[in-house]
Amino acid sequence: MTHRLSKTRFLDGLQCHKLLWWKTHERDAPELSVDPQLQLVFDQGTEVGGRACGEFPGGVLIDLPHWEAEARVHATREAMVAGAPAVFEATFVEEDVFVAVDILARTDGGGWRLIEVKSSLDLKEVHIPDAAVQTWVLERAGVQVESVELMHLNRACVFPDLSDLFVSEGITAEVQDFLPRVPSLIHEQKNVLTGGLPVVPTGSHCRAPYECPFQGRCWTPEPSDSVARLYHGGARKDRLRAMDVRKLGEIPVDFDLSSVQERQRRAARTGELVVEEGLRAALEELAGEPQGSDVGFQASGTDSDGLGLEPAPASPSPLAFLDFETVAPFIPRWEGCRPFTAVPVQFSCHFREVDGTERHEEWLHNGPEDPRPACAHRLLDLLEDVPVILAYNAPFEMRCIRGLADAVPGLAAPLTALADRIKDLLPVVREHIYHLDFQGSFSLKAVLPALVPDLTYEGLEIKDGGEASAWLFRLLLHPESIEANRVDRLRSDLLAYCRLDTLALVRLLGRLEELAGV
């Protein structure tokens, strides 16, 4: 059986022959299923491609299914002969290699410009072989390719002026340098496809230039005490492997480690949760109290009897716990936004009152209008007078609020002041706690199951931020793509996910207080 290569398969082969084989021979593999996040990338990429074609008036689109290769090739030739100034998805097949060129534009000299369109903000190394295999096929098809360009999104473009949405960079020289490699690479990849599953060791190529979806078939999960779990291990992991050290607990005492890595070693050696003495002081500092003060966080029902400490008084003000969800359109939609600007469209906020009781507030935008004014007003209504606002990986929340300040200048001062009051729980955990079940990560999704095991995301329809962002994009900007009877349920699912994110912070803080004895 002859297997036809496409430019996408060609790039798969450059990354890993196993990936190429699986994508060709197991096209229905579950690893290749399209989830909401990937579908959003596809949809926005299609929108970017359509906008790019709009830069070439009078162009002809080869609007036929990709599997009708011969018909597409014939339609391409007809458009070229008929004098089309540009052909979109121009299709050619040579030596069993299929390419569909994003834009093939006619030049004044009678030749053609091959233009590859990408939904990125920059030229990347991986774009060169992508364009090179197309050029190689077109030259064999007798097409005079005078120049090769990469057309990508312009980071300087600001809505509503989309006249400079794209930037074009000439890559003819780079493509010409790569072209001599193309025939041997194609021959090599065809040989791979005619044989059995290749044997390829795992390595950095599994994640570059893109994440391979089949990693679960190749990689054996590392145990929680493996040296591979060393936090920001880098060259240290390589040195330890060269010393034949495979477990964290086996790392020599005189081996240089960071403070976080040293906690990992201690946890592995004892098999117990490591809690540093400085945790209490860190929590007090988070509350805005001087270190050493007995005034700190007081969780409802916490009792310090038996620890030799006086019970800590409750905080004089309520604590707020904040989490945003955002959308980041490839093509900007709202005033002042650039490509990929992350715009908050939802937030959850839990409060812990001075008496230990809890309450919850939430907000979710509705419709395609600019969400930032409504978000800013609602946020200030809830938080303008709250002295301490906690988040996890707080720079994200701070960027969201400062973005709101830019978008709603009339509220810039109180929003900026609000952003300055946000404090981060993540470094408190990272610098004072380690549990082997963290698996070398300090993300909330890694920390929570180890410290607060009774709180889980498993029962939710939406389980992570990427999935939430994808559904928010569709709900707000393309509601027609969602079945009408599912809209209310989707909003409920989105609220439930974001709500659990801030409830998780409340419970995590309570657990930290318990460990610190405050």
Coordinates of C-alpha atoms in Angstrom, one line a residue, residues 4-7 60 62 66 68-81 86-106 112-115 133-145:
R4 CA 0.8 9.6 0.6
L5 CA 2.8 12.2 2.7
S6 CA 1.3 15.6 3.4
K7 CA 3.3 18.6 4.7
V60 CA -9.8 31.7 -5.8
I62 CA -9.9 25.4 -3.8
H66 CA -8.7 17.1 1.1
E68 CA -10.3 14.5 -3.3
A69 CA -6.7 15.2 -4.2
E70 CA -6.9 14.8 -7.9
A71 CA -9.9 17.0 -8.2
R72 CA -8.1 19.6 -6.1
V73 CA -5.0 19.5 -8.2
H74 CA -7.1 19.9 -11.4
A75 CA -9.1 22.9 -9.9
T76 CA -5.8 24.5 -8.9
R77 CA -4.4 24.3 -12.4
E78 CA -7.6 25.7 -13.8
A79 CA -7.5 28.7 -11.5
M80 CA -3.8 29.4 -12.4
V81 CA -4.4 29.1 -16.1
A86 CA -4.0 34.2 -6.0
V87 CA -5.1 30.7 -5.3
F88 CA -6.0 29.7 -1.7
E89 CA -5.3 26.1 -0.6
A90 CA -3.6 25.5 -4.0
T91 CA -3.0 21.8 -4.2
F92 CA -0.2 19.8 -5.8
V93 CA 0.8 16.1 -5.6
E94 CA 4.3 15.0 -6.6
E95 CA 6.0 11.7 -5.8
D96 CA 3.2 10.9 -3.4
V97 CA 3.6 14.1 -1.4
F98 CA 0.5 16.2 -1.0
V99 CA 0.6 19.9 -0.2
A100 CA -2.1 22.6 0.0
V101 CA -0.5 26.0 -0.1
D102 CA -2.2 28.6 2.1
I103 CA -1.8 31.4 -0.5
L104 CA -0.1 31.1 -3.9
A105 CA 0.0 34.7 -5.2
R106 CA 0.9 35.7 -8.8
W112 CA 4.4 32.9 -7.9
R113 CA 4.9 33.8 -4.2
L114 CA 4.4 30.9 -1.9
I115 CA 2.9 32.3 1.3
V133 CA 8.5 20.7 1.5
Q134 CA 5.8 22.8 -0.2
T135 CA 8.4 24.6 -2.4
W136 CA 10.0 21.2 -3.3
V137 CA 6.6 19.8 -4.5
L138 CA 5.7 23.0 -6.4
E139 CA 9.0 23.1 -8.2
R140 CA 8.5 19.4 -9.3
A141 CA 5.1 20.4 -10.5
G142 CA 6.6 23.0 -12.8
V143 CA 5.5 26.0 -10.7
Q144 CA 8.0 28.9 -10.7
V145 CA 8.3 29.9 -7.1

